[in-house]
mmCIF file of N, CA and C in Angstrom:
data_model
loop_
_atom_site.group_PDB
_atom_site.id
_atom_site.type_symbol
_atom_site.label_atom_id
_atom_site.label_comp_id
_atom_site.label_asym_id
_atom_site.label_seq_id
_atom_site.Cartn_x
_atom_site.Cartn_y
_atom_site.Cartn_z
ATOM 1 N N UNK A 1 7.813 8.972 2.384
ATOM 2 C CA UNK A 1 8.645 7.853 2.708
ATOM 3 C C UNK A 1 8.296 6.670 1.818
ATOM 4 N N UNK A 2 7.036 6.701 1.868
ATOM 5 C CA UNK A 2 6.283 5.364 1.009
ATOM 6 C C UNK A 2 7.067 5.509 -0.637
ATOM 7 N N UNK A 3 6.755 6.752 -0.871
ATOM 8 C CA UNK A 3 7.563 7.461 -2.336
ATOM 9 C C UNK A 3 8.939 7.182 -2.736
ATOM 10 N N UNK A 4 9.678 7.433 -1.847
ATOM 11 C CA UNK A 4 11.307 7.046 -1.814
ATOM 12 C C UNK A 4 11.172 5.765 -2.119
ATOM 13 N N UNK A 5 10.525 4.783 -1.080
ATOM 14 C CA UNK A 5 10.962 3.536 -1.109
ATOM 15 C C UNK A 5 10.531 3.111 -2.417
ATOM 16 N N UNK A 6 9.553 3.329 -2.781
ATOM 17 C CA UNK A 6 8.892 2.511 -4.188
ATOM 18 C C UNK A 6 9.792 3.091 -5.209
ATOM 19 N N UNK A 7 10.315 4.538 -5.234
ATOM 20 C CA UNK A 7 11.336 4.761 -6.353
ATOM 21 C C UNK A 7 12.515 4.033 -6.358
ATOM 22 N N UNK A 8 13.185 3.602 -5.190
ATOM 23 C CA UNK A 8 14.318 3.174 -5.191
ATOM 24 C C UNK A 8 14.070 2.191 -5.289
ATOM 25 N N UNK A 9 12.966 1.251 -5.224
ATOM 26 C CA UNK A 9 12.634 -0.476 -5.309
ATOM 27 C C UNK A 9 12.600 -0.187 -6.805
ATOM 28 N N UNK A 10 12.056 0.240 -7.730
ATOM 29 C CA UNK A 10 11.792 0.419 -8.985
ATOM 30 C C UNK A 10 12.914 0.843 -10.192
ATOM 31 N N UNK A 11 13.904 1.402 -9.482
ATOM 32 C CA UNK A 11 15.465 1.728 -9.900
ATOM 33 C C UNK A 11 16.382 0.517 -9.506
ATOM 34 N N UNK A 12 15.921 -0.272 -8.835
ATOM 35 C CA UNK A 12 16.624 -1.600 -8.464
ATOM 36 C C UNK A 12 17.952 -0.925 -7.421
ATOM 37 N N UNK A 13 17.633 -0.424 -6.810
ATOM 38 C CA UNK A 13 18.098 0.104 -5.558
ATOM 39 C C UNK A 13 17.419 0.024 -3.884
ATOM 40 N N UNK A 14 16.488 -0.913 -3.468
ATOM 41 C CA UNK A 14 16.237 -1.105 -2.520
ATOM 42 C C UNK A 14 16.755 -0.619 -1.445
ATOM 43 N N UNK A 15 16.370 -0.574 -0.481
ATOM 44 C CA UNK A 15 16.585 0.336 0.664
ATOM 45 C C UNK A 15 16.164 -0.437 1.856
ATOM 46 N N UNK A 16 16.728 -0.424 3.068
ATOM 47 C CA UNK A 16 16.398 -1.436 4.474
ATOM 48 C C UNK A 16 15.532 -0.637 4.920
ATOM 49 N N UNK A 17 15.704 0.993 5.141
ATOM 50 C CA UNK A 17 14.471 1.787 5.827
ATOM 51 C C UNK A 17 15.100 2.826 5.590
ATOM 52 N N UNK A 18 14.082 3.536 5.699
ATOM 53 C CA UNK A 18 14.167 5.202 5.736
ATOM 54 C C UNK A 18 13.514 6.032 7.157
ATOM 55 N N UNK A 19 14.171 6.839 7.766
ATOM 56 C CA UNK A 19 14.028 7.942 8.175
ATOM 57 C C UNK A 19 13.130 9.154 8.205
ATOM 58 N N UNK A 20 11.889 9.309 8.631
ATOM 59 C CA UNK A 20 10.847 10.339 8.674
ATOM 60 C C UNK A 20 11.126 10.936 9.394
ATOM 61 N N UNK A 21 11.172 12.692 9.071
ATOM 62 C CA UNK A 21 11.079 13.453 10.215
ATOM 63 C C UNK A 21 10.190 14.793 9.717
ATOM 64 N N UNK A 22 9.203 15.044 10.908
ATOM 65 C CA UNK A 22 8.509 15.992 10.917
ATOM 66 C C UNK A 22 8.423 17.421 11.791
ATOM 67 N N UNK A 23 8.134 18.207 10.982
ATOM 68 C CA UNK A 23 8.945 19.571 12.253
ATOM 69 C C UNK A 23 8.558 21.121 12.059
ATOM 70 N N UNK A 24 8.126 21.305 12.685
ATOM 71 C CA UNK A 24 8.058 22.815 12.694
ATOM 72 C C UNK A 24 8.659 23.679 13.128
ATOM 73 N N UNK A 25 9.801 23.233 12.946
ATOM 74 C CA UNK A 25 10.972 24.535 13.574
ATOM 75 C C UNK A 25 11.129 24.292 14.805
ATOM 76 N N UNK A 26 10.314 24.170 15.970
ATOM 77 C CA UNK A 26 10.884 24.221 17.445
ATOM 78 C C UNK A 26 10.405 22.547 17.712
ATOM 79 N N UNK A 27 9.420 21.989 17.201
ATOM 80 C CA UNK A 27 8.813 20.634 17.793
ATOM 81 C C UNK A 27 8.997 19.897 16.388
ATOM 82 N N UNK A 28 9.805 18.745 16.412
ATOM 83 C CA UNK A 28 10.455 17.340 16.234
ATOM 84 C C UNK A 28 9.540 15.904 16.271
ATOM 85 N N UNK A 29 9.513 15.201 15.258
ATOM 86 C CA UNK A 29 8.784 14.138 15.285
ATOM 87 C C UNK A 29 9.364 13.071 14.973
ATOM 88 N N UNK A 30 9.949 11.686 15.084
ATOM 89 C CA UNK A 30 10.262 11.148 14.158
ATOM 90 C C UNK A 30 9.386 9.600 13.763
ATOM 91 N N UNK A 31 9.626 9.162 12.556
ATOM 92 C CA UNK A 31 9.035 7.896 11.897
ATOM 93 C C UNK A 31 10.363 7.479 11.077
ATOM 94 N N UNK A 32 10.263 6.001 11.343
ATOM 95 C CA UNK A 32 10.941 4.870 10.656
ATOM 96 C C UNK A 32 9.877 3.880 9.633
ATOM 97 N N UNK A 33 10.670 4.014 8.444
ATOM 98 C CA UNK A 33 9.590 2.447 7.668
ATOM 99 C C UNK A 33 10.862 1.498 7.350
ATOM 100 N N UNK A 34 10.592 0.805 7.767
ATOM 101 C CA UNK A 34 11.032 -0.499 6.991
ATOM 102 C C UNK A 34 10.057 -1.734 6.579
ATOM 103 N N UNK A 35 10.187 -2.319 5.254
ATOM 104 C CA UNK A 35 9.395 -2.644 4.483
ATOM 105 C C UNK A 35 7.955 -2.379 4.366
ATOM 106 N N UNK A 36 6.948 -2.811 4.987
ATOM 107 C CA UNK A 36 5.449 -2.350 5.385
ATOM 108 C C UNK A 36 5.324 -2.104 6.602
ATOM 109 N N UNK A 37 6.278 -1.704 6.890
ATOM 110 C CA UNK A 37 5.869 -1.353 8.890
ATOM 111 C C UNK A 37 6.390 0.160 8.905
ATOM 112 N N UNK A 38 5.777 0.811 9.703
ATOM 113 C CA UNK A 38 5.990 2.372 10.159
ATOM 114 C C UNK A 38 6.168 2.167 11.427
ATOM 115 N N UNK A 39 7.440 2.744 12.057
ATOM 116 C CA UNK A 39 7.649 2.893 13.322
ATOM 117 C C UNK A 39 7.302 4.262 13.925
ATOM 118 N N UNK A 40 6.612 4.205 14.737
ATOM 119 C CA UNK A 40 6.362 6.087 15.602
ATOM 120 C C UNK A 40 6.917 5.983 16.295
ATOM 121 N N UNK A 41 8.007 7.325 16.501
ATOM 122 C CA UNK A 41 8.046 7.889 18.385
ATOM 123 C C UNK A 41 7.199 8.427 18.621
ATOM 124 N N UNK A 42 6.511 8.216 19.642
ATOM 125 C CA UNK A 42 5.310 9.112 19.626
ATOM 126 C C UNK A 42 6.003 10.587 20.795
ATOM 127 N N UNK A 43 7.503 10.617 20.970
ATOM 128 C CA UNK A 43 7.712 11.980 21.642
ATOM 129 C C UNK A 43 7.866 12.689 20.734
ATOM 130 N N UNK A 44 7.709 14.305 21.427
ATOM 131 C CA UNK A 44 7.773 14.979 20.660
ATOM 132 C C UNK A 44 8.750 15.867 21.352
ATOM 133 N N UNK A 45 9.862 16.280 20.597
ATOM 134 C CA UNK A 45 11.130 16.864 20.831
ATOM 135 C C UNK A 45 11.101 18.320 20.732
ATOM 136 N N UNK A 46 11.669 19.446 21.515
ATOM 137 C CA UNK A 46 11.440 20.607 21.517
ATOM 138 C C UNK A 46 12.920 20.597 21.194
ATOM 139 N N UNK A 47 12.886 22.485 20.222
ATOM 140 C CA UNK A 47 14.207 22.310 19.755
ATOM 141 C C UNK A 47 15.549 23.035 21.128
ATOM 142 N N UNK A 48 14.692 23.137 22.089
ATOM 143 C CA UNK A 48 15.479 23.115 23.606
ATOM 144 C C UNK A 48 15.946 22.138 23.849
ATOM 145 N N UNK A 49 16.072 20.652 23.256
ATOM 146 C CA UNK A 49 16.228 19.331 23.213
ATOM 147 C C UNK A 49 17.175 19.117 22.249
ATOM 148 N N UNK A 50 17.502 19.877 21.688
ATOM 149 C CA UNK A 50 18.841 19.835 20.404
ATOM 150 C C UNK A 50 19.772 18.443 20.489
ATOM 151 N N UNK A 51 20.334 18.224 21.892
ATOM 152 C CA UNK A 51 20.818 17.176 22.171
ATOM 153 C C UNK A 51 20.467 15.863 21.493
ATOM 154 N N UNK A 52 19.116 16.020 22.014
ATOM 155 C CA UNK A 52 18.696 14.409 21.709
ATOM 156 C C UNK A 52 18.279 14.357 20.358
ATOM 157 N N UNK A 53 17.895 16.069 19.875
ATOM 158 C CA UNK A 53 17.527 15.639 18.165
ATOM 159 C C UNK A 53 18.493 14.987 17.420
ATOM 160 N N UNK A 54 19.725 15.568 17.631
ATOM 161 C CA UNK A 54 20.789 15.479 17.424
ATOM 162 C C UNK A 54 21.510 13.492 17.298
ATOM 163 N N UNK A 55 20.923 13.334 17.995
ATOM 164 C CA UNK A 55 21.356 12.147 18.792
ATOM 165 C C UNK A 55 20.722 11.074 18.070
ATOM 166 N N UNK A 56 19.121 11.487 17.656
ATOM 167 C CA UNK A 56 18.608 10.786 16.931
ATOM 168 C C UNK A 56 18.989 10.350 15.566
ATOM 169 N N UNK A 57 19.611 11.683 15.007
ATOM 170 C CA UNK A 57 20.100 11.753 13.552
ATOM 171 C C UNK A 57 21.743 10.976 13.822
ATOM 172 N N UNK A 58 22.526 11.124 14.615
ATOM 173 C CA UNK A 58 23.777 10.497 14.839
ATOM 174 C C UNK A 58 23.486 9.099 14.374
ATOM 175 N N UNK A 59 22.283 8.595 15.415
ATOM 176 C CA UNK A 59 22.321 7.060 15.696
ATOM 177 C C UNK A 59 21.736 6.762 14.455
ATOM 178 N N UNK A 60 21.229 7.140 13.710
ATOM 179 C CA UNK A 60 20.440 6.951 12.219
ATOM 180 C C UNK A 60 21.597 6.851 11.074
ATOM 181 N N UNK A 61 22.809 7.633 11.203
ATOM 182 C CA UNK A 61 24.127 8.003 10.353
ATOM 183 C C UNK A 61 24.649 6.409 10.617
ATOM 184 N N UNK A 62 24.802 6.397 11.725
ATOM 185 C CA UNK A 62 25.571 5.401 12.240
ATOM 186 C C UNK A 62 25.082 3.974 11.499
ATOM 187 N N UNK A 63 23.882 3.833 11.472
ATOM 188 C CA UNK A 63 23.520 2.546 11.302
ATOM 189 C C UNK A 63 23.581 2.417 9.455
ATOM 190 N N UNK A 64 23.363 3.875 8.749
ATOM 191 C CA UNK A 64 23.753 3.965 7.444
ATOM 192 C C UNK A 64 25.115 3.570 7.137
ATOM 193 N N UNK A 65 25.976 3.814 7.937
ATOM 194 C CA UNK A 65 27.187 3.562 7.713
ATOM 195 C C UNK A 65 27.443 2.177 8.048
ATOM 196 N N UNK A 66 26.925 1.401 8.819
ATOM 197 C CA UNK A 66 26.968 -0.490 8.513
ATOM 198 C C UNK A 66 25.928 -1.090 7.223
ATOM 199 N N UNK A 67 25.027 -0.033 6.380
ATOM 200 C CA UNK A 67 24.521 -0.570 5.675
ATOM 201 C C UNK A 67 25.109 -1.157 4.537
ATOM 202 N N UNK A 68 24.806 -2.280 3.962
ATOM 203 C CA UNK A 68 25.027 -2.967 2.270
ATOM 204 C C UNK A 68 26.155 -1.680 1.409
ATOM 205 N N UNK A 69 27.296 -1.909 1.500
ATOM 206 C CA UNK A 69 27.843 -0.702 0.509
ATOM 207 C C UNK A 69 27.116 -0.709 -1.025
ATOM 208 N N UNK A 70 26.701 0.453 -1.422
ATOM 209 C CA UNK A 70 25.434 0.450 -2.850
ATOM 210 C C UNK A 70 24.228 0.948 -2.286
ATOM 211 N N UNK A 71 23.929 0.664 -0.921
ATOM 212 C CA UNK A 71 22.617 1.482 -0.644
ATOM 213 C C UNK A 71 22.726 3.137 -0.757
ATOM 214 N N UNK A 72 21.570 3.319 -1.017
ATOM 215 C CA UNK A 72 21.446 4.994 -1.711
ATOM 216 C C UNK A 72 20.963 4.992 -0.041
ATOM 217 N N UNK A 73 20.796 6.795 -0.067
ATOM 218 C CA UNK A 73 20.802 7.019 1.275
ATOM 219 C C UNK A 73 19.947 8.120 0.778
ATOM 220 N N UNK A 74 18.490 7.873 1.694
ATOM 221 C CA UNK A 74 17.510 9.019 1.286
ATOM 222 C C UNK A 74 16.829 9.623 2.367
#
């Protein structure tokens, strides 16, 4: 995440935050950065939970889609 952001700061493409997700196939993690801050969920999502994984990535689309038109999406 740290990687993305510094490439796209360095391409003069800045970015508001990015999206972490960690997973092993059935168990779901997610992390947010925006600028020097890391956000944790600290739940952890089973993929019997599809719903809400789901839900997570919706509400994440969603907020890409009010972003700065020109933001890269990573």
């Amino acid at each position: 995440m740290v990687a993305a952001q510094r490439f796209n700061t360095s391409t003069g493409n800045p970015i508001s935050w990015i999206l972490g997700v960690v997973t092993t196939g059935s168990n779901w993690k997610f992390l947010r950065l925006e600028d020097q801050t890391v956000s944790i969920d600290f739940d952890e999502y089973l993929i019997s939970q599809i719903g809400k994984i789901l839900g997570i990535f919706t509400e994440s689309l969603k907020t890409i889609g009010r972003a700065t038109v020109g933001d890269p999406i990573i």
